Coordinates of C-alpha atoms in Angstrom, one line a residue:
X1 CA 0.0 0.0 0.0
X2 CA 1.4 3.3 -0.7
X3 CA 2.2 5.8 1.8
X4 CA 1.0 8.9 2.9
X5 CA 4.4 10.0 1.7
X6 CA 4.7 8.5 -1.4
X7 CA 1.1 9.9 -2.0
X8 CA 2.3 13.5 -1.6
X9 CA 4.6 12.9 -4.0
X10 CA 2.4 11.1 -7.2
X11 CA 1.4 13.7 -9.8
X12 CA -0.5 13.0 -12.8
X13 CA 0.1 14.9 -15.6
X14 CA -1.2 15.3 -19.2
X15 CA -2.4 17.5 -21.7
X16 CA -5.8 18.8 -21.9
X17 CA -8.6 21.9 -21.6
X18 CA -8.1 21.8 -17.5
X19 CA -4.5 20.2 -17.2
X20 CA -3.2 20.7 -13.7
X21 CA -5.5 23.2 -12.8
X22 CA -8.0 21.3 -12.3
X23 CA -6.3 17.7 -10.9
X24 CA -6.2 18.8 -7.3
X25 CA -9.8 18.5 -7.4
X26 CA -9.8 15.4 -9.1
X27 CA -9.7 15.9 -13.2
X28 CA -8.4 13.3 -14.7
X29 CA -8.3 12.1 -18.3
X30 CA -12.6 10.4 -17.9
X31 CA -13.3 14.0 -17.1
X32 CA -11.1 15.7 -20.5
X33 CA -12.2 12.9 -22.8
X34 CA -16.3 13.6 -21.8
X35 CA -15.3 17.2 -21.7
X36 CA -14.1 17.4 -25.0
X37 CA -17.3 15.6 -26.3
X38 CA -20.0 17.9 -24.4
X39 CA -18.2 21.3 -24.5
X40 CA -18.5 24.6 -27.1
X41 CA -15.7 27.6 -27.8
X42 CA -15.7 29.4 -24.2
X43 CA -16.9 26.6 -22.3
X44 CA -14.6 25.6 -19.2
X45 CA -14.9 22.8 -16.6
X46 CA -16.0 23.0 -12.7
X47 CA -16.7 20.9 -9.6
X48 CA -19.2 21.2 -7.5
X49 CA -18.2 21.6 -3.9
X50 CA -21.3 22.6 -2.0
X51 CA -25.0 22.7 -2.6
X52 CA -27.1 25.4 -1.6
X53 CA -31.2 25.3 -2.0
X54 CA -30.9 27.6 -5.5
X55 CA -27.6 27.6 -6.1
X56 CA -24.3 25.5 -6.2
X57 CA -20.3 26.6 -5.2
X58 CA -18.4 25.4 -7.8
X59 CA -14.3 25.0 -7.7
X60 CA -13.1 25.5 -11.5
X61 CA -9.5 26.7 -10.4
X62 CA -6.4 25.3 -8.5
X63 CA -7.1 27.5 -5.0
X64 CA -9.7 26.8 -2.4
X65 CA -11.8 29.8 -4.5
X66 CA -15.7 28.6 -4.3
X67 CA -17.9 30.2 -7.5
X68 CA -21.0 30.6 -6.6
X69 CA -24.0 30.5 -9.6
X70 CA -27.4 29.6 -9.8
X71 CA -29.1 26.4 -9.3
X72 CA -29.4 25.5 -13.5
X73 CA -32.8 25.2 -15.3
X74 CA -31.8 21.8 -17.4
X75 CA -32.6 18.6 -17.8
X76 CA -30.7 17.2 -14.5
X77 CA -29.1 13.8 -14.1
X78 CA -30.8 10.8 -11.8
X79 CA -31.0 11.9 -8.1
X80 CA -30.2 15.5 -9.4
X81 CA -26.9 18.0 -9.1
X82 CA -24.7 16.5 -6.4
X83 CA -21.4 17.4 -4.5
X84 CA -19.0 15.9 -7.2
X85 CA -20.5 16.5 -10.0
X86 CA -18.4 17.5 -12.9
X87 CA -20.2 20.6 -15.0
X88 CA -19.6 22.3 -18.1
X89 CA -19.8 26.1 -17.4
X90 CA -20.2 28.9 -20.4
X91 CA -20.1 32.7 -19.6
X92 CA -22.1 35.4 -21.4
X93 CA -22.2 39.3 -20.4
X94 CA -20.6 38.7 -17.0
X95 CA -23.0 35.6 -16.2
X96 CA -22.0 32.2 -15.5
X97 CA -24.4 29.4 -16.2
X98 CA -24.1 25.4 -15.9
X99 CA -24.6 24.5 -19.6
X100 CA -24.3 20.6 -18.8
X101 CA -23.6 18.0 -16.4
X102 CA -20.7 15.5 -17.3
X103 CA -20.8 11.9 -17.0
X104 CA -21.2 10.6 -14.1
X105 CA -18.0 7.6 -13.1
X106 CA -19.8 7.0 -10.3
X107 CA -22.9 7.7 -8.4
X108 CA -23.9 6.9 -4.5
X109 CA -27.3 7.4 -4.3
X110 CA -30.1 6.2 -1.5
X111 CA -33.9 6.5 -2.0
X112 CA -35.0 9.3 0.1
X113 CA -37.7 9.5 2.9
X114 CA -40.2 10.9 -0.1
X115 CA -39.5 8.0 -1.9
X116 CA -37.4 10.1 -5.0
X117 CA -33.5 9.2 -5.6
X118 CA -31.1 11.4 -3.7
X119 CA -28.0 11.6 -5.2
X120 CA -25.4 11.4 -2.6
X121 CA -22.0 12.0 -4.1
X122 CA -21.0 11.6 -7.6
X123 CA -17.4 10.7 -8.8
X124 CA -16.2 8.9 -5.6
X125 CA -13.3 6.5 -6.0
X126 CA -13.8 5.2 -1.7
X127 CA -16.7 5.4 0.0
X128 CA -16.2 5.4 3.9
X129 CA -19.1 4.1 5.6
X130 CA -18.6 5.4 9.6
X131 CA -19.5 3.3 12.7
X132 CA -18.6 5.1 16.2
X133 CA -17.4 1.9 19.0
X134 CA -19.8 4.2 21.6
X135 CA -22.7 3.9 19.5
X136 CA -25.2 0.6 19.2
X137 CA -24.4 -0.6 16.0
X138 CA -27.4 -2.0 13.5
X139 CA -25.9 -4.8 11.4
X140 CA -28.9 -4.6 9.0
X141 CA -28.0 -1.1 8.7
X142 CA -24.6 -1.7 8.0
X143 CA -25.6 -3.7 5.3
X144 CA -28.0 -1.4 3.6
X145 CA -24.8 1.2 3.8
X146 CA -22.6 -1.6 1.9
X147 CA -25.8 -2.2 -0.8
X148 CA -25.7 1.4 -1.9
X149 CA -21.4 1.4 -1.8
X150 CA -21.0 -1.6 -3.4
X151 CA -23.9 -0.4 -6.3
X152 CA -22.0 3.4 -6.5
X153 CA -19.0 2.3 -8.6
X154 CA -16.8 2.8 -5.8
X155 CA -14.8 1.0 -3.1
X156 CA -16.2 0.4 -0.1
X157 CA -14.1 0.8 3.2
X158 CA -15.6 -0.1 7.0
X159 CA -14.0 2.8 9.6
X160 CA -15.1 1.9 13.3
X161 CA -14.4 5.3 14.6
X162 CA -13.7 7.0 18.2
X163 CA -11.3 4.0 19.0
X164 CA -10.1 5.8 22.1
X165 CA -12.9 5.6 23.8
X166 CA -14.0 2.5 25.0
X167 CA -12.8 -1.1 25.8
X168 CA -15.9 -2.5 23.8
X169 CA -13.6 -1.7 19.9
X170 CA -12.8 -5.4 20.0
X171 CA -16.6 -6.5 20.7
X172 CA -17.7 -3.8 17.7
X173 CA -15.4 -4.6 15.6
X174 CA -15.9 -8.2 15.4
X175 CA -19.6 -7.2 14.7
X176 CA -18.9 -5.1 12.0
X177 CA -16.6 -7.8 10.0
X178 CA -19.2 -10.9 10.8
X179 CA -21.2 -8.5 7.8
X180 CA -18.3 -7.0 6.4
X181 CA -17.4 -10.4 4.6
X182 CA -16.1 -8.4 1.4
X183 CA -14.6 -5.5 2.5
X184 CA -12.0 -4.0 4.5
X185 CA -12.6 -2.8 8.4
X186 CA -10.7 -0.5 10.1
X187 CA -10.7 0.5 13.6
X188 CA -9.5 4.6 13.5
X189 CA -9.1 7.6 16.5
X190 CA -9.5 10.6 14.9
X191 CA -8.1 12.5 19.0
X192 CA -5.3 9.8 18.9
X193 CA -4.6 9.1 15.1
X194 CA -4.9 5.7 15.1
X195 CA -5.9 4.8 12.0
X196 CA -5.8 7.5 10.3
X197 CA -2.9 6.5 8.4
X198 CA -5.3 3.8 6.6
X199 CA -7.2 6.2 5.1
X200 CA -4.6 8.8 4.1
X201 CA -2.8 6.3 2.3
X202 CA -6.1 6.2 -0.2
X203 CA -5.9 9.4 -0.5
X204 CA -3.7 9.5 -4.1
X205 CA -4.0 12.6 -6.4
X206 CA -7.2 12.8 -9.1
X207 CA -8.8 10.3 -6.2
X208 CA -12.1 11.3 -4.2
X209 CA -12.8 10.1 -1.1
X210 CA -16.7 10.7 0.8
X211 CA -17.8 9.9 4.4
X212 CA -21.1 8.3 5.0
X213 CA -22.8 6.9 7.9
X214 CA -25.2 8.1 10.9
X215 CA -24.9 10.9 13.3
X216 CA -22.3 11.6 15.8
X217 CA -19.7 9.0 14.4
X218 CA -17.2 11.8 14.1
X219 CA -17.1 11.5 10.2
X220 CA -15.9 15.6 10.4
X221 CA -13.8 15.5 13.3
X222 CA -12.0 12.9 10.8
X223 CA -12.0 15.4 8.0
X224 CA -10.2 17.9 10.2
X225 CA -7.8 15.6 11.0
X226 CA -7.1 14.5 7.8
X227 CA -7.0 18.0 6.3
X228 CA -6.1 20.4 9.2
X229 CA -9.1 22.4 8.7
X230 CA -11.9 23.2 11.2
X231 CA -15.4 22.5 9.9
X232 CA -17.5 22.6 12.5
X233 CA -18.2 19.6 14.6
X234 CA -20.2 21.2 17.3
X235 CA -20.0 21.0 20.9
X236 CA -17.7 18.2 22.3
X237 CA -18.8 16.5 25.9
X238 CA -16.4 15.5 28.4
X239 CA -15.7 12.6 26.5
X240 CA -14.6 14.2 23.4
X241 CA -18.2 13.5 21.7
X242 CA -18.6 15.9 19.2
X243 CA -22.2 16.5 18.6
X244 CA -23.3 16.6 14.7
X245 CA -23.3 19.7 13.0
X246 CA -23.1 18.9 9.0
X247 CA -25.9 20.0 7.5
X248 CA -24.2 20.4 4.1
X249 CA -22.0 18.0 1.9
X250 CA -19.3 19.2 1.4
X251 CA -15.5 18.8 -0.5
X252 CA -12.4 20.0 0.8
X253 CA -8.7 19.1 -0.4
X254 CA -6.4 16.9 1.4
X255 CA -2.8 18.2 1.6
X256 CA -0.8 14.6 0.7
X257 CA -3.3 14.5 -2.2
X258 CA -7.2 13.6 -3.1
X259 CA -9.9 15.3 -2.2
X260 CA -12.8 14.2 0.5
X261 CA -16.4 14.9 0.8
X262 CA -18.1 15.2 4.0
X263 CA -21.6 14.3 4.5
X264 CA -24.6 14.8 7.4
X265 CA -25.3 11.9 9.5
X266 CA -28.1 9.6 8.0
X267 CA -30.7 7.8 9.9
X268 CA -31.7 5.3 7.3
X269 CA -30.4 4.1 4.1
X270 CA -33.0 2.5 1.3
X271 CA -30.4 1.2 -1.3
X272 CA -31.6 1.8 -5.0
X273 CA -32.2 -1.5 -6.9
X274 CA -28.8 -2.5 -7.7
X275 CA -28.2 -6.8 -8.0
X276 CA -24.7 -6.0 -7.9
X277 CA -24.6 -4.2 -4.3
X278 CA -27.1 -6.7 -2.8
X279 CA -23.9 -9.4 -4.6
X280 CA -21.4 -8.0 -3.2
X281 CA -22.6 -7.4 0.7
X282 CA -24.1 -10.5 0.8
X283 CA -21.2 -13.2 -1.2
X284 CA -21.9 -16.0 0.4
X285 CA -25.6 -16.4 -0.5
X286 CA -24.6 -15.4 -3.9
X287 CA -22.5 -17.7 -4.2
X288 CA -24.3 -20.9 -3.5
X289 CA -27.1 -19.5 -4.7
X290 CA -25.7 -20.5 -8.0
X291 CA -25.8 -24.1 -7.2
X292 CA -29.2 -24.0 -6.8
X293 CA -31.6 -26.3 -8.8
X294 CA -33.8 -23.3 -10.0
X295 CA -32.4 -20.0 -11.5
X296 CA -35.4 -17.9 -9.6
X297 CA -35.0 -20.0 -6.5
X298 CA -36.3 -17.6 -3.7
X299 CA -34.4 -20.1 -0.9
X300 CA -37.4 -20.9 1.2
X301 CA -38.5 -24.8 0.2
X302 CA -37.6 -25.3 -3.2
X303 CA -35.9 -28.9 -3.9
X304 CA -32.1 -28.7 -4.6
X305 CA -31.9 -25.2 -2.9
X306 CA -28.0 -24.9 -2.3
X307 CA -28.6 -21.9 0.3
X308 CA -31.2 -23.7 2.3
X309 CA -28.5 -26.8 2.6
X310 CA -25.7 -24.3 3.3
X311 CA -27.9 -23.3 6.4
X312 CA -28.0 -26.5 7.5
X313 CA -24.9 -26.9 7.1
X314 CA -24.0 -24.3 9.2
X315 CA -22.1 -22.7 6.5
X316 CA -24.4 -19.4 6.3
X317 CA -26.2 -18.2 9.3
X318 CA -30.0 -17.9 8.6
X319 CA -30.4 -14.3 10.0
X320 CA -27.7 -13.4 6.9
X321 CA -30.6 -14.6 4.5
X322 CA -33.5 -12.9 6.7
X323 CA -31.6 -10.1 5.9
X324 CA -30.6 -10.1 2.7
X325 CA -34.5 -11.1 1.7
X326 CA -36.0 -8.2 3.9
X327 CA -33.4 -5.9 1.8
X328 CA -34.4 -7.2 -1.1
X329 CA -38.0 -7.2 -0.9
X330 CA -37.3 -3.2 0.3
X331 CA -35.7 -2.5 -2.6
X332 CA -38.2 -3.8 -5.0
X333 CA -41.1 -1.3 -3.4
X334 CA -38.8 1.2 -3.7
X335 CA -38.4 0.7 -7.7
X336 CA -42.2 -0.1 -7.8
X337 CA -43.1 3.4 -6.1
X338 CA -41.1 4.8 -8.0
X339 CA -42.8 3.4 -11.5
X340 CA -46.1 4.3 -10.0
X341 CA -45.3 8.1 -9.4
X342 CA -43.8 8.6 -13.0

């Protein structure tokens, strides 16, 4: 794994409409090559760094300089304008205007409490999905967080967070990695460091890293420590517990390279349909789910069903299939409400 140091060091360079103005907030040659498909004489590249209810700050320079402009009146791309999104920007008479949205490389996306896709973040290379060691942790929400990872296009990491303060890590973290059977866990202090290391050393040039999770985990406090800036975290108890403050997503650079989006806390996570998340958090019923007799096996009595025998084998706990057939089922009346509004 590379180093924080050797991280600082990586450059990417090549030729093209942003070139390194751009690459400390992530361009890369994806971006130049839909760029160069989409764009007009006078049209320049931006990134959108902040959403506001009309309008969006956009970075479209090397320096932390935010450009504010109005919320555009065009088509909009599924879940709608997001922190990440790359935009094609044309000026006229001292106006700046969003003429297009690029292509998305990625999406993370949830469906929201009014039952419409919310785009989450757009563009994200890691998604960090935060657990705190003082909190109750949810395993079936842990795996509706690794659904909608797993089904963004990016790759999921498992931080248990605010090591420091409490013997029960050990306990929590083998929670989090009985669920976690495909991807990596790590136990991180953002008042101690521990940790932090792991995360820094994703943190390469042109990548984007986002924060997800619910309240109180300390997903800013890690931002600050990762970037040595002071977004608000709120006021911190006499055990160091900051309360949640974000409100906002938000991206800010990291000095040894990348860039990281912060996110509010979420309370629940309805993953989109996506076969391929649902795959990937749950690989074990996947797997012998393609032994079974019948391709639409639904793993309840049908003769020769693999799953059912690996349950009695012992090989897959049955609360794992409970789960991943409750999650299922939720994410088919998500699509089906969906069809039914429009």
């Amino acid at each position: 794994m590379t180093s924080k140091s050797d991280a600082s060091r990586q450059h990417i360079s090549f030729d093209g409409v942003a070139g390194g103005r751009l690459q400390r907030w992530g361009w890369s040659e994806h971006e130049e090559a839909a760029f160069r498909l989409s764009s007009e004489p006078g049209d320049s590249p931006g990134r959108v760094a902040r959403v506001h209810r009309r309008a969006l700050d956009l970075l479209t320079g090397p320096d932390d300089v935010y450009t504010r402009v109005d919320a555009p009146r065009i088509s909009v791309p599924r879940g709608g304008i997001t922190v990440g999104d790359w935009v094609v920007l044309h000026t006229t008479a001292g106006a700046t205007k969003i003429r297009r949205v690029l292509e998305r490389r990625s999406l993370l996306e949830r469906v929201g409490p009014d039952g419409r896709v919310q785009a989450l973040a757009a563009n994200v290379d890691y998604v960090f999905i935060c657990f705190s060691v003082d909190q109750p942790i949810s395993t079936q929400l842990v795996e509706r967080f690794l659904t909608s990872a797993h089904g963004s296009g990016a790759t999921p990491v498992v931080l248990l967070t605010k090591a420091d303060l409490t013997r029960e890590r050990q306990e929590k973290e083998k929670a989090l990695r009985s669920v976690c059977l495909a991807t990596s866990v790590h136990t991180v202090s953002a008042f101690s460091g521990e940790g932090v290391e792991v995360v820094l050393n994703l943190a390469h040039p042109n990548k984007t890293l986002t924060l997800i999770g619910p309240s109180g985990v300390g997903k800013t406090t890690l931002v600050n420590r990762m970037t040595g800036l002071s977004l608000a975290t709120g006021e911190v108890g006499p055990r160091r517990l900051g309360r949640h403050t974000t409100t906002k997503r938000e991206m800010v650079s990291i000095p040894s390279g990348g860039v990281i989006i912060d996110t509010p806390g979420l309370r629940t996570m309805v993953p989109t349909p996506n076969d391929e998340g649902l795959a990937a958090t749950f690989p074990e019923i996947t797997e012998r789910a393609s032994l079974c007799r019948f391709r639409d096996c639904s793993h309840r009595s049908e003769p020769g069903c693999a799953v059912q025998a690996a349950i009695a084998e012992g090989t897959i706990e049955p609360r794992r299939l409970e789960h991943w057939r409750a999650l299922k089922e939720e994410m088919e009346r998500a699509a089906s409400g969906r069809r039914r509004r429009g």
